[in-house]
mmCIF file of C-alpha atoms (C1' of nucleotides) in Angstrom:
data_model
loop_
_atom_site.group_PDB
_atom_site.id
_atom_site.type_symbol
_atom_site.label_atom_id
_atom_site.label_comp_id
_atom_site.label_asym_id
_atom_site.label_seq_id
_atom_site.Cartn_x
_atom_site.Cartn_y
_atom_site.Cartn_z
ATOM 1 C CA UNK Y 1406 73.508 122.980 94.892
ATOM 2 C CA UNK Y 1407 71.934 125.855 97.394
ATOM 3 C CA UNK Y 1408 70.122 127.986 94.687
ATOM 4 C CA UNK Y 1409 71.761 131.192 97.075
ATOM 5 C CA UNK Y 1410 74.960 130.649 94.585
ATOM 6 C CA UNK Y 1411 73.130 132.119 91.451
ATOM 7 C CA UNK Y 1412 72.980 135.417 92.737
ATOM 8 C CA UNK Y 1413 76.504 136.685 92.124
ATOM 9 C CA UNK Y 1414 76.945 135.184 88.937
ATOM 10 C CA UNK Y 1415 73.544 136.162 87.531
ATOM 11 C CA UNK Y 1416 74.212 139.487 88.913
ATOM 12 C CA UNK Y 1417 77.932 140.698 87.152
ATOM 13 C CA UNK Y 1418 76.724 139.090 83.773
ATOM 14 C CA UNK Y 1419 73.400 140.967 84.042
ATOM 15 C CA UNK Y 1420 75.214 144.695 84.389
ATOM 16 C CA UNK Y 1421 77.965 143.474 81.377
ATOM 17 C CA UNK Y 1422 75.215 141.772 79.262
ATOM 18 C CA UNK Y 1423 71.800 143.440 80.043
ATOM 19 C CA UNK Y 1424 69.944 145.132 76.422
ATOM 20 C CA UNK Y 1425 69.587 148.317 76.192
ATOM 21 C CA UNK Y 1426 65.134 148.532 76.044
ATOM 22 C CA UNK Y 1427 63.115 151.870 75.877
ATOM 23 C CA UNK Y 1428 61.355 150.842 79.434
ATOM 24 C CA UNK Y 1429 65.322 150.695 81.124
ATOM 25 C CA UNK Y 1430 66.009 154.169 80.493
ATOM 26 C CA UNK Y 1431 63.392 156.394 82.681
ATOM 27 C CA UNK Y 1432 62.323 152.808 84.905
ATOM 28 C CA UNK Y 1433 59.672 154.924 87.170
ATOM 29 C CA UNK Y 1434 56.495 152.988 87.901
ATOM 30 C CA UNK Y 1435 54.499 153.802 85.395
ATOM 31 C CA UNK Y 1436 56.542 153.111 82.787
ATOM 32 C CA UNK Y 1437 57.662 149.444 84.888
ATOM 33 C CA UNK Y 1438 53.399 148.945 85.181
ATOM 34 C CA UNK Y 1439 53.036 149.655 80.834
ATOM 35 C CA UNK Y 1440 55.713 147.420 79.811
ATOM 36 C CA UNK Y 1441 55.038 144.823 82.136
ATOM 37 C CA UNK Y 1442 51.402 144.650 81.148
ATOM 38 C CA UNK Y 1443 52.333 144.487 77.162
ATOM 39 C CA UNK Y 1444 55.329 142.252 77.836
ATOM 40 C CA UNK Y 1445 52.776 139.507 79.062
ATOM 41 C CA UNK Y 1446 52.644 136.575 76.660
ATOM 42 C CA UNK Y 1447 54.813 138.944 73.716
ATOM 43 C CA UNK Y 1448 57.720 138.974 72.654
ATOM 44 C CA UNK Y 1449 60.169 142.018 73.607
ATOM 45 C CA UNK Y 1450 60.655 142.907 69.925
ATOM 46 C CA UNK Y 1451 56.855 143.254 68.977
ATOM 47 C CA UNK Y 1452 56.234 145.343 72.435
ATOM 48 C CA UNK Y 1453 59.215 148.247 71.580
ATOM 49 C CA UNK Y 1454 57.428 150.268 69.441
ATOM 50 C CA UNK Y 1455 53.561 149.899 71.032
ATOM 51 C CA UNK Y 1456 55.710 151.002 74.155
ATOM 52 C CA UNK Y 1457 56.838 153.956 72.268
ATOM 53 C CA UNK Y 1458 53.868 154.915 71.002
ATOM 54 C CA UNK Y 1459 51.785 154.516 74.082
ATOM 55 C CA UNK Y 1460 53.818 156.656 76.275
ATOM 56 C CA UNK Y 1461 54.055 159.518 73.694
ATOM 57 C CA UNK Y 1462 49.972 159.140 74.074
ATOM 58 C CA UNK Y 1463 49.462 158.462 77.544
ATOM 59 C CA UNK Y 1464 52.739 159.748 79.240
ATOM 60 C CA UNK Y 1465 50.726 159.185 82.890
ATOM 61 C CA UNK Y 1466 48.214 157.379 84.854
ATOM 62 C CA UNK Y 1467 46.024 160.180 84.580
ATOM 63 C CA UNK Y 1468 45.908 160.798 80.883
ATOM 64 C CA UNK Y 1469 45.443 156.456 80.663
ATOM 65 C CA UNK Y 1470 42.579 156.608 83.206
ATOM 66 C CA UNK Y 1471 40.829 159.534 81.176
ATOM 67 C CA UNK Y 1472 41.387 158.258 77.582
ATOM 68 C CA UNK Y 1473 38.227 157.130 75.153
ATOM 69 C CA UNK Y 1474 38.228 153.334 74.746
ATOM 70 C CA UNK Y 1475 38.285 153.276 71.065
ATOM 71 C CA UNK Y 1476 41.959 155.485 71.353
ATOM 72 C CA UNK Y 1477 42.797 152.361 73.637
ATOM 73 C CA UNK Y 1478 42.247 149.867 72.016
ATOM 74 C CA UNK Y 1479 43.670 151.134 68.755
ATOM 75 C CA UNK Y 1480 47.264 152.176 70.437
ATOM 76 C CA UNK Y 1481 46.854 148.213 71.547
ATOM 77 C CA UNK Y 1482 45.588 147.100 68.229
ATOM 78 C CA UNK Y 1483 47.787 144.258 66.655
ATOM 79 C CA UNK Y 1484 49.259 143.478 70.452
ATOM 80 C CA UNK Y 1485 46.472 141.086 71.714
ATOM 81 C CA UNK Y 1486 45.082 139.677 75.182
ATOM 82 C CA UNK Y 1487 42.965 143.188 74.507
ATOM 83 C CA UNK Y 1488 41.726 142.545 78.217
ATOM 84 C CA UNK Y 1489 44.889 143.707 78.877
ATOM 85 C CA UNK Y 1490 44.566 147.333 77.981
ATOM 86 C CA UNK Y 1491 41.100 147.575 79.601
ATOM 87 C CA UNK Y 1492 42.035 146.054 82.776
ATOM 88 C CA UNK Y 1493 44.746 148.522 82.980
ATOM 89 C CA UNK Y 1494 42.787 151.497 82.363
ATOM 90 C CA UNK Y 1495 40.596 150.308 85.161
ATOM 91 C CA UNK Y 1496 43.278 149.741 87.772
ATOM 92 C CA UNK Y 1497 44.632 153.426 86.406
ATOM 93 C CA UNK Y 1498 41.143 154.433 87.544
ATOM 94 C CA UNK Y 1499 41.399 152.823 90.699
ATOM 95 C CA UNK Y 1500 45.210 154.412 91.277
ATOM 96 C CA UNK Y 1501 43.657 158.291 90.718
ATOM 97 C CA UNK Y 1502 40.693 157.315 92.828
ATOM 98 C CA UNK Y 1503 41.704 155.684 96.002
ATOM 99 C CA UNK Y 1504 46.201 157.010 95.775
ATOM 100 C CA UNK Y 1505 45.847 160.047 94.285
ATOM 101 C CA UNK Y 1506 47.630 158.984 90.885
ATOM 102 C CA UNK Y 1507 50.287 157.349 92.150
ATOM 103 C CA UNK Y 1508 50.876 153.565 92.379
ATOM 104 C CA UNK Y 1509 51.744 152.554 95.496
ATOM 105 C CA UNK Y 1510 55.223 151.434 97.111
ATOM 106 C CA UNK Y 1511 53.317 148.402 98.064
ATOM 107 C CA UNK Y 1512 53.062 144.808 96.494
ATOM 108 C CA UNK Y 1513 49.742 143.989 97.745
ATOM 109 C CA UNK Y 1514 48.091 146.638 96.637
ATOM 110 C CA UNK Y 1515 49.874 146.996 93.315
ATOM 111 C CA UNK Y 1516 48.466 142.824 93.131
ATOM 112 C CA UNK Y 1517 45.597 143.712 94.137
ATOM 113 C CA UNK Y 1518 45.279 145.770 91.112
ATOM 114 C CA UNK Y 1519 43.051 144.558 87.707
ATOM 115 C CA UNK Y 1520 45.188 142.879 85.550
ATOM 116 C CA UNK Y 1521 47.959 142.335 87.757
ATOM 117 C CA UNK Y 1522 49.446 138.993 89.175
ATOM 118 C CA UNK Y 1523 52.060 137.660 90.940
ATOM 119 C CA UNK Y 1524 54.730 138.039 88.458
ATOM 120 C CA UNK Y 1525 53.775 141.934 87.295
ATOM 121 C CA UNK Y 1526 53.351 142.656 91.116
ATOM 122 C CA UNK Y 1527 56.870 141.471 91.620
ATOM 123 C CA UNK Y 1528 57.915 142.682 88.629
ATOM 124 C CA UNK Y 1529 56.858 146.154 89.216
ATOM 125 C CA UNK Y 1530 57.456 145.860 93.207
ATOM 126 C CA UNK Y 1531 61.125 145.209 92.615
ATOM 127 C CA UNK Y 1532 62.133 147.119 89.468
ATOM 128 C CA UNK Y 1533 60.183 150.305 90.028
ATOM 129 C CA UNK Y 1534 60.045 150.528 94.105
ATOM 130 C CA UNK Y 1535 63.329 148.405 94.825
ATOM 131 C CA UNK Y 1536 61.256 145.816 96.868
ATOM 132 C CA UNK Y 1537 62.664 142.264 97.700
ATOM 133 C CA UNK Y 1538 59.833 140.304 95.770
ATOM 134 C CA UNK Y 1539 60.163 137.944 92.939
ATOM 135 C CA UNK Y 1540 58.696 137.869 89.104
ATOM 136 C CA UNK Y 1541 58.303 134.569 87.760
ATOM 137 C CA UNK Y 1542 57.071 133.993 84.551
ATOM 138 C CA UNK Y 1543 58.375 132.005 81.762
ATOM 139 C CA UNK Y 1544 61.693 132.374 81.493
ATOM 140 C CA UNK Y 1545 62.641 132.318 85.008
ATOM 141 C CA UNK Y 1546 61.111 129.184 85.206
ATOM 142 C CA UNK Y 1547 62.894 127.463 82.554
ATOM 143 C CA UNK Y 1548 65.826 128.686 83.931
ATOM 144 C CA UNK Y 1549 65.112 127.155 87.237
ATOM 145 C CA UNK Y 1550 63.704 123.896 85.802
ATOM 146 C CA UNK Y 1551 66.998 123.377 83.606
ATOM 147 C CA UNK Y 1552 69.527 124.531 87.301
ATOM 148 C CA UNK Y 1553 67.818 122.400 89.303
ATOM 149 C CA UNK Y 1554 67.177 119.245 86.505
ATOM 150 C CA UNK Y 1555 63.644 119.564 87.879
ATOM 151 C CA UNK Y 1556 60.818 117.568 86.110
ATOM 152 C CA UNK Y 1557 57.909 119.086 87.283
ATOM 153 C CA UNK Y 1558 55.478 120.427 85.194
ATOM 154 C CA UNK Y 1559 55.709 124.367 85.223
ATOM 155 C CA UNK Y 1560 52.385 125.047 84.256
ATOM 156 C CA UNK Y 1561 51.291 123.784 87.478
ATOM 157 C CA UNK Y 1562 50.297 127.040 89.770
ATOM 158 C CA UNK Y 1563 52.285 124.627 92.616
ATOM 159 C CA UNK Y 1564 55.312 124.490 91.054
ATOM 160 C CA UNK Y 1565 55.277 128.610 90.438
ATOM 161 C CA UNK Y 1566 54.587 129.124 93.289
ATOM 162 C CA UNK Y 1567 57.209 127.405 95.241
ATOM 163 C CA UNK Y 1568 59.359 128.993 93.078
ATOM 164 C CA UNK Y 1569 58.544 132.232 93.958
ATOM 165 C CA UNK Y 1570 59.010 131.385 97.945
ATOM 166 C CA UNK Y 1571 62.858 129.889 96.956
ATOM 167 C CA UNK Y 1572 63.620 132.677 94.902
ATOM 168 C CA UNK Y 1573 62.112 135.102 97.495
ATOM 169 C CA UNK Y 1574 64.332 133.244 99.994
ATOM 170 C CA UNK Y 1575 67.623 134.271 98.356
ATOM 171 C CA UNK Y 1576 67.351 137.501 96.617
ATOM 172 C CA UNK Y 1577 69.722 140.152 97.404
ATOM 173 C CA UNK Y 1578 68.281 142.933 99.479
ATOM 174 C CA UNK Y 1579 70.035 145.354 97.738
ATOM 175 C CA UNK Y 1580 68.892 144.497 94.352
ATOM 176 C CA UNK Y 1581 66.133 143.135 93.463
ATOM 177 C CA UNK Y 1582 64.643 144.219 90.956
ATOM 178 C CA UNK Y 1583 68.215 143.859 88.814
ATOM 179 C CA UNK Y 1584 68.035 139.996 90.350
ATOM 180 C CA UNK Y 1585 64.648 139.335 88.481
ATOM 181 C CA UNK Y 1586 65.775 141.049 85.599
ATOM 182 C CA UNK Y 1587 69.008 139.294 85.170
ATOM 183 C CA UNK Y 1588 67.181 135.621 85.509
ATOM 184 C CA UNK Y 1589 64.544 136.664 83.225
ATOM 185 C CA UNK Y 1590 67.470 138.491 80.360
ATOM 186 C CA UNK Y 1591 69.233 134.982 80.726
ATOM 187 C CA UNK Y 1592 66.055 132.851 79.886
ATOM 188 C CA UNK Y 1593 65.256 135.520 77.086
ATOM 189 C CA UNK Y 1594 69.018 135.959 75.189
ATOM 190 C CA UNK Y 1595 71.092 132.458 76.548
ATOM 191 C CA UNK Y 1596 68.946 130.026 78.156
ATOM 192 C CA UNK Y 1597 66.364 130.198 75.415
ATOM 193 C CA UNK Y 1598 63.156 128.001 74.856
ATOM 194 C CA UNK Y 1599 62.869 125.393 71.481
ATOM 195 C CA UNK Y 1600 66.079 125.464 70.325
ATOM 196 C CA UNK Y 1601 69.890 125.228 71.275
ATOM 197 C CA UNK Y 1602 70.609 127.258 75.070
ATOM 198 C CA UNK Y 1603 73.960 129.189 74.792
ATOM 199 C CA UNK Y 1604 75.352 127.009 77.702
ATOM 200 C CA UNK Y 1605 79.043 128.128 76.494
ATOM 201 C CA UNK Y 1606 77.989 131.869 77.823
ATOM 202 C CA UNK Y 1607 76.046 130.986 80.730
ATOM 203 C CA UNK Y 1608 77.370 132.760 84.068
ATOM 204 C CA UNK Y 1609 75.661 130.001 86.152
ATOM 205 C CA UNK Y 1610 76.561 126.906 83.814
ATOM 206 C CA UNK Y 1611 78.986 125.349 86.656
ATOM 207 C CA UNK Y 1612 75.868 125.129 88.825
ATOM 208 C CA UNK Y 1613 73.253 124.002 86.525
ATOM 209 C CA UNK Y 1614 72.268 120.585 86.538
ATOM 210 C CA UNK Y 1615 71.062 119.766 83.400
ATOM 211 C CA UNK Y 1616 74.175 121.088 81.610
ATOM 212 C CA UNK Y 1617 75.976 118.411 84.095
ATOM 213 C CA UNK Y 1618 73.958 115.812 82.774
ATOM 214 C CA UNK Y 1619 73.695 116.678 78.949
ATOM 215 C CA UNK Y 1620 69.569 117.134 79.299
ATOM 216 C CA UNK Y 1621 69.009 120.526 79.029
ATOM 217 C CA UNK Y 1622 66.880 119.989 76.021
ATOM 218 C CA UNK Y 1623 64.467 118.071 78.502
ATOM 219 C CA UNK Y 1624 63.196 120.851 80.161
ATOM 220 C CA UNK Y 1625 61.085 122.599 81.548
ATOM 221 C CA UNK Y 1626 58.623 119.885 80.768
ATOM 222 C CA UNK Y 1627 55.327 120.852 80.000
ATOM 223 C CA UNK Y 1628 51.762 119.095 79.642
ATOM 224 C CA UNK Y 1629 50.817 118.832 76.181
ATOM 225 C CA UNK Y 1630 47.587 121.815 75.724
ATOM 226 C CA UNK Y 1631 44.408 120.567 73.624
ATOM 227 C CA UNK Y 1632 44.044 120.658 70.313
ATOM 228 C CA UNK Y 1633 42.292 123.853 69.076
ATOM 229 C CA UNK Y 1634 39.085 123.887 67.517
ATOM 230 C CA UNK Y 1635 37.670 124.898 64.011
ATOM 231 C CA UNK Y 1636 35.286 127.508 63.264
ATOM 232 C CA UNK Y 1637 34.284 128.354 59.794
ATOM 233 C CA UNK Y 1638 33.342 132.059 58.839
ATOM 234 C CA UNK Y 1639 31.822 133.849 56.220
ATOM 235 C CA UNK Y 1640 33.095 137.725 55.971
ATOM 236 C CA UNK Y 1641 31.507 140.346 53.847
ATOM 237 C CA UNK Y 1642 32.845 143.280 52.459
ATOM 238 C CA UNK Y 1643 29.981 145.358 52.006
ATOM 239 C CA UNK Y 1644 30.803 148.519 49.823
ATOM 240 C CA UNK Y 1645 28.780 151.353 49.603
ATOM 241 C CA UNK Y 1646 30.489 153.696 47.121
ATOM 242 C CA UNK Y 1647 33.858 154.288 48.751
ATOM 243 C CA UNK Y 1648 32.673 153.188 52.009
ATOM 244 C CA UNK Y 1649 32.701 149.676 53.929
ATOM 245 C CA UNK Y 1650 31.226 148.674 56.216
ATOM 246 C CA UNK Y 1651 32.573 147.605 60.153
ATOM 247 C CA UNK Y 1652 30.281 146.098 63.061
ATOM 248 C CA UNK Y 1653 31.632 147.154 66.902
ATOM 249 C CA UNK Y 1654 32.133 143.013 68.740
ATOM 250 C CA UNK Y 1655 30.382 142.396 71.732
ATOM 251 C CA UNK Y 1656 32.085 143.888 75.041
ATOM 252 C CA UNK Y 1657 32.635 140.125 76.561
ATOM 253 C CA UNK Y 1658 34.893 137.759 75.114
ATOM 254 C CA UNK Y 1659 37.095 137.132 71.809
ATOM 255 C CA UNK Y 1660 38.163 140.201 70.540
ATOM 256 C CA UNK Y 1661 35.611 142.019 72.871
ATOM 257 C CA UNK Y 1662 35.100 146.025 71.933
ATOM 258 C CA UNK Y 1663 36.868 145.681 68.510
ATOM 259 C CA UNK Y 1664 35.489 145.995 65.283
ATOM 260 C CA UNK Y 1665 34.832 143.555 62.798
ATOM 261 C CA UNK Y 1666 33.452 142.979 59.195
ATOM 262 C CA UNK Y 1667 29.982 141.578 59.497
ATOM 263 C CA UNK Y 1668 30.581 137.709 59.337
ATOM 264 C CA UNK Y 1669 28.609 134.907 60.191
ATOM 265 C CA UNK Y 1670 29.009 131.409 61.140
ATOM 266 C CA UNK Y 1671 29.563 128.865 58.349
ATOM 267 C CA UNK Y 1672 30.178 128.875 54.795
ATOM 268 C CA UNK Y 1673 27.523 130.728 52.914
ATOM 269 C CA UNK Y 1674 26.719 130.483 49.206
ATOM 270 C CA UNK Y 1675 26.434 134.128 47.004
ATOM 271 C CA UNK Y 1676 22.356 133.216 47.541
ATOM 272 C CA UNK Y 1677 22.589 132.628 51.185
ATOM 273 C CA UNK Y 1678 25.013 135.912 51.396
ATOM 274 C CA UNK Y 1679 22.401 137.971 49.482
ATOM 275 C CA UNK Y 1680 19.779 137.194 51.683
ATOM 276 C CA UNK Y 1681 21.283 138.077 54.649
ATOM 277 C CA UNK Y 1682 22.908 141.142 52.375
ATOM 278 C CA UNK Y 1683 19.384 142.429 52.272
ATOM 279 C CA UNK Y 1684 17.730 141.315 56.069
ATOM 280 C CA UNK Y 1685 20.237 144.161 57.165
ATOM 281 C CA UNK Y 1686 17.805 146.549 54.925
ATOM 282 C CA UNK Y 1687 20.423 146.838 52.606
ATOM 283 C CA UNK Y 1688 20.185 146.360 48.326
ATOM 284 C CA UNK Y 1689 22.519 144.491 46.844
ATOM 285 C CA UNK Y 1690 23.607 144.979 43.419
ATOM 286 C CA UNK Y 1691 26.594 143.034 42.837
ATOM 287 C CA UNK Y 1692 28.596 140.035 44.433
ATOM 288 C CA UNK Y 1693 32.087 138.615 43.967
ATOM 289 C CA UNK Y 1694 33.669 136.194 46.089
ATOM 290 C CA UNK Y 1695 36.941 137.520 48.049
ATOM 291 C CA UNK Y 1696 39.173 134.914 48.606
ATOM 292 C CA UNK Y 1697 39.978 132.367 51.497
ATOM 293 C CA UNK Y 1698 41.726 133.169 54.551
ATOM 294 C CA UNK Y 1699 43.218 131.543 57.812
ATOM 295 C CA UNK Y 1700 43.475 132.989 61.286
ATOM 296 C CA UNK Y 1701 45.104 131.237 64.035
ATOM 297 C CA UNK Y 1702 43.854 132.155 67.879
ATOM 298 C CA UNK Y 1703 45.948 130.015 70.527
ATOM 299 C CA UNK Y 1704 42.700 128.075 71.513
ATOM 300 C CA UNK Y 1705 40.526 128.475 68.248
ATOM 301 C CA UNK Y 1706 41.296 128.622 64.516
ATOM 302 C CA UNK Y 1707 38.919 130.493 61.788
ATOM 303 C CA UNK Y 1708 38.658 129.515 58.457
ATOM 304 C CA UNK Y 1709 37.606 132.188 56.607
ATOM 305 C CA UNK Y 1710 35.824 132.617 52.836
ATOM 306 C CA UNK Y 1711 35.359 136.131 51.620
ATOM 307 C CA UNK Y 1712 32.487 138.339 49.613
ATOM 308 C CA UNK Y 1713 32.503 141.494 48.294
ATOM 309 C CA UNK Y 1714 28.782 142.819 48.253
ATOM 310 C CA UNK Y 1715 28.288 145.974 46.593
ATOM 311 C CA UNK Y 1716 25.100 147.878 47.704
ATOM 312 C CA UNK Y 1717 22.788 150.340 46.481
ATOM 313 C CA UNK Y 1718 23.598 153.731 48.078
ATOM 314 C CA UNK Y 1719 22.125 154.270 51.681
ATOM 315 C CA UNK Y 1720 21.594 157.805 52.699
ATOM 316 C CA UNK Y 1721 22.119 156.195 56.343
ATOM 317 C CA UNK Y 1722 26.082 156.149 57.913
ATOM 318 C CA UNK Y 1723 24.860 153.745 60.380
ATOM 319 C CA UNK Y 1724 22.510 150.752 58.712
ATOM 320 C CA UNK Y 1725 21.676 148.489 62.029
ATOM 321 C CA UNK Y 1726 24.778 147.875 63.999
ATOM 322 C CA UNK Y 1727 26.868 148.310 60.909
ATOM 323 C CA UNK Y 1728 28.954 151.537 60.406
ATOM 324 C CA UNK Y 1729 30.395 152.673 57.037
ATOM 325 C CA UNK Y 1730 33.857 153.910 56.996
ATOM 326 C CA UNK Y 1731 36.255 155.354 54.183
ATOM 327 C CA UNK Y 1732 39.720 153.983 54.047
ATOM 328 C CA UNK Y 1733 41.149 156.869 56.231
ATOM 329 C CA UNK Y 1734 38.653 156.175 59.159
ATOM 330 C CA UNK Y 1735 39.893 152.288 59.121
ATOM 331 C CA UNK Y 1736 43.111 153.112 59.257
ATOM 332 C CA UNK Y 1737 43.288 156.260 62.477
ATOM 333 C CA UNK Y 1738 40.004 155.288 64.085
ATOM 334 C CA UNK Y 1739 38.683 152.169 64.490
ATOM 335 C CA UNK Y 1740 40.673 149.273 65.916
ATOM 336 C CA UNK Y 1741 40.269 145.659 63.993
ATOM 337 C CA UNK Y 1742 42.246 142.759 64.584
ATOM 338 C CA UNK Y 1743 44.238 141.031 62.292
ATOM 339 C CA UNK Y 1744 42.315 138.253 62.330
ATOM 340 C CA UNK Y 1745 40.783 140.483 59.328
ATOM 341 C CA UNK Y 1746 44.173 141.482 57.436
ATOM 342 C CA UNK Y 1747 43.293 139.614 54.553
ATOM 343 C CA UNK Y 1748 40.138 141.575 54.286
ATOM 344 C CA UNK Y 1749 41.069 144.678 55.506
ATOM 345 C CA UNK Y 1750 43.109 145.453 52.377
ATOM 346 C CA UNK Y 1751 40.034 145.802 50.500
ATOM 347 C CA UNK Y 1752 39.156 149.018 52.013
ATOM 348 C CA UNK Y 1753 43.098 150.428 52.521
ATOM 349 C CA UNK Y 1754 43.531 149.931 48.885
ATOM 350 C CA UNK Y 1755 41.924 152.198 46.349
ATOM 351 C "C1'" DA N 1020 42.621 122.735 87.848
ATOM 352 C "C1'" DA N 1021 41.389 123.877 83.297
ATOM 353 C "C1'" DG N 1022 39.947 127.008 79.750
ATOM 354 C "C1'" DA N 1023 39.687 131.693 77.553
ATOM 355 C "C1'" DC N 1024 42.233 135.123 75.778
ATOM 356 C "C1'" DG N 1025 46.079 137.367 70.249
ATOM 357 C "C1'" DG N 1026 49.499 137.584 67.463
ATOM 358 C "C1'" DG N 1027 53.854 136.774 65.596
ATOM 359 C "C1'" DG N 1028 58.645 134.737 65.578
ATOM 360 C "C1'" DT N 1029 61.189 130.485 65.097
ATOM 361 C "C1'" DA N 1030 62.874 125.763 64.216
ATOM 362 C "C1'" DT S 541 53.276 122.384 61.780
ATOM 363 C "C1'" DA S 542 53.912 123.185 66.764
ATOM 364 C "C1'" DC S 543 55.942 125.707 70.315
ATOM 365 C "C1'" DC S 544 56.522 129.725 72.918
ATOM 366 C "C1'" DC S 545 56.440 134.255 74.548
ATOM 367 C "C1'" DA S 546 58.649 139.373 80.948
ATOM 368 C "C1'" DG S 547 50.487 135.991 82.407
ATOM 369 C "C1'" DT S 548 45.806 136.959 84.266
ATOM 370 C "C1'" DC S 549 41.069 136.139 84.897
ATOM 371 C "C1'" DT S 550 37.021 133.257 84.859
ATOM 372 C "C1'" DT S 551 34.724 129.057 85.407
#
DNA sequence: AAGACGGGGTA
DNA sequence: TACCCAGTCTT
């Protein structure tokens, strides 16, 4: 099969078929860059209204490279990969600096970018400036590992990128960026991952090798990824009056930048919670434990227990590194994770 | 080459 | 549960 035969195929059902998504309608380069960025790793359907919402906020590169990092991170807040947001503000920086706010027609400097790899440099190269370069990512190559019955394993950089020079070798001048789209739509609404592919609908099923062969199920394979590890936590609730209090997370890893109720590591006792209640200079008065709660990172899993520490009334907003907040401030100012849903209700209620 | 980095939908 | 998602950066 010469992979050259896709295009036409891929290309008719992709006008007919394609959705209808807020980043489609106005498809300049800024909006390509945003969506790209938040479609890494999530799901269309989560990204829609964060799209939405970020545009009506930042509606250009300017306004992104000039905005607060707290307003940032809480238009990203919920999304994940945070890194995400702050490596885009930086290459937004880097766009007024050195091309006068404009991202450039160019796919090595738009890779060359923070944040920005071979498939959003392709991605925006071919969708927003109409250049012939090609976006792999997940889809595409399940798609490609299920056409060509190929059992490599596509997490290898190898295999992506050898892809990416096939692909590259019979793309349509005229159209790339709807060629990318169309293999990525097909891998995302028929040629789906865990669970059955819509081969009946599949423009390119006469020249897909698995379907032949009845083992489209087999692919892509994939090496099995590490079990994650455990980490238990302890989370207070401190509340002062009305007020809770929130710690800001170191600027480097997990979560970096967002904010947090003080926890530590382990499972404390009310004594051992106590103590450390009052080594922040603070007086408790009353404990109650707050329930149990799970978080699952991809790579790590917390296992969280829960106390509710009320304290004797500090004239200080700021105790340490912990900040008190009122239920209106959680909610519009401060971005936390939802690693902390189960807690955060204590301060959104009442 | 392998690990870090979120959160939610789905079977 | 486990997998996967319009991936990228660091080690």
């Amino acid at each position: 099969m010469k992979l050259e035969q896709i295009t036409e195929p891929l290309l008719s059902w992709y006008e007919k078929n394609k959705r209808d998504l807020p980043w489609r309608r106005e498809p300049t380069p800024y909006h390509v860059w945003v969506s790209e960025i938040m479609l890494q790793q999530t799901r269309v359907e989560a990204v829609k209204d964060y799209y939405r919402r970020f545009l009506a906020e930042l509606p250009g590169t300017r306004d992104l490279a000039a905005c607060p990092e707290n307003k940032l991170l809480k238009l990203w807040e919920g999304l994940g990969y945070y890194n995400r947001v702050k490596n885009m503000q930086k290459a937004a920086k880097e766009i007024v600096e050195e091309y006068g706010g404009n991202i450039p027609p160019d796919y090595e400097k738009i890779l060359a970018l923070p944040g920005i790899g071979s498939y959003t440099a392709g991605a925006v190269s071919s969708i927003a400036f109409g250049l012939k370069k090609p976006a792999v990512d997940g889809n595409v190559l399940r798609v490609i590992s299920r056409i060509t019955e190929n059992g490599e394993d596509i997490l290898k950089q190898s295999v992506k990128r050898r892809v990416e020079q096939e692909l590259e070798a019979v793309m349509p001048e005229d159209r790339p960026g709807a060629f990318n789209q169309s293999l990525m739509e097909l891998g995302a609404t028929v040629c789906i991952p865990n669970g059955m592919a819509k081969c009946d609908v599949c423009p390119v099923r006469h020249l897909c090798s698995a379907r032949a062969h009845g083992t489209v199920l087999d692919y892509p394979k994939k090496a099995a990824k590490k079990q994650r590890r455990i980490e238990e936590k302890t989370v207070l609730l401190i509340q002062n009056g009305q007020e809770y209090a929130i710690c800001k997370r170191p600027d480097k890893g997990l979560l970096a930048g967002l904010y947090e109720f003080p926890n530590m590591e382990g499972w404390l006792t009310q004594e051992e919670v106590l103590k450390a209640v009052e080594e922040l200079k603070l007086m408790p008065l009353h404990i109650r434990a707050a329930g149990e709660a799970k978080h699952i990172f991809s790579h790590v899993e917390w296992h969280m227990k829960g106390y509710v520490v009320k304290v004797a009334s500090t004239e200080e907003k700021k105790a340490g590194s912990l900040l008190f907040i009122n239920k209106k401030e959680s909610k519009g100012k401060y971005p936390i994770p939802s690693a902390f849903s189960a807690y955060r209700k204590y301060i959104e209620e009442d």
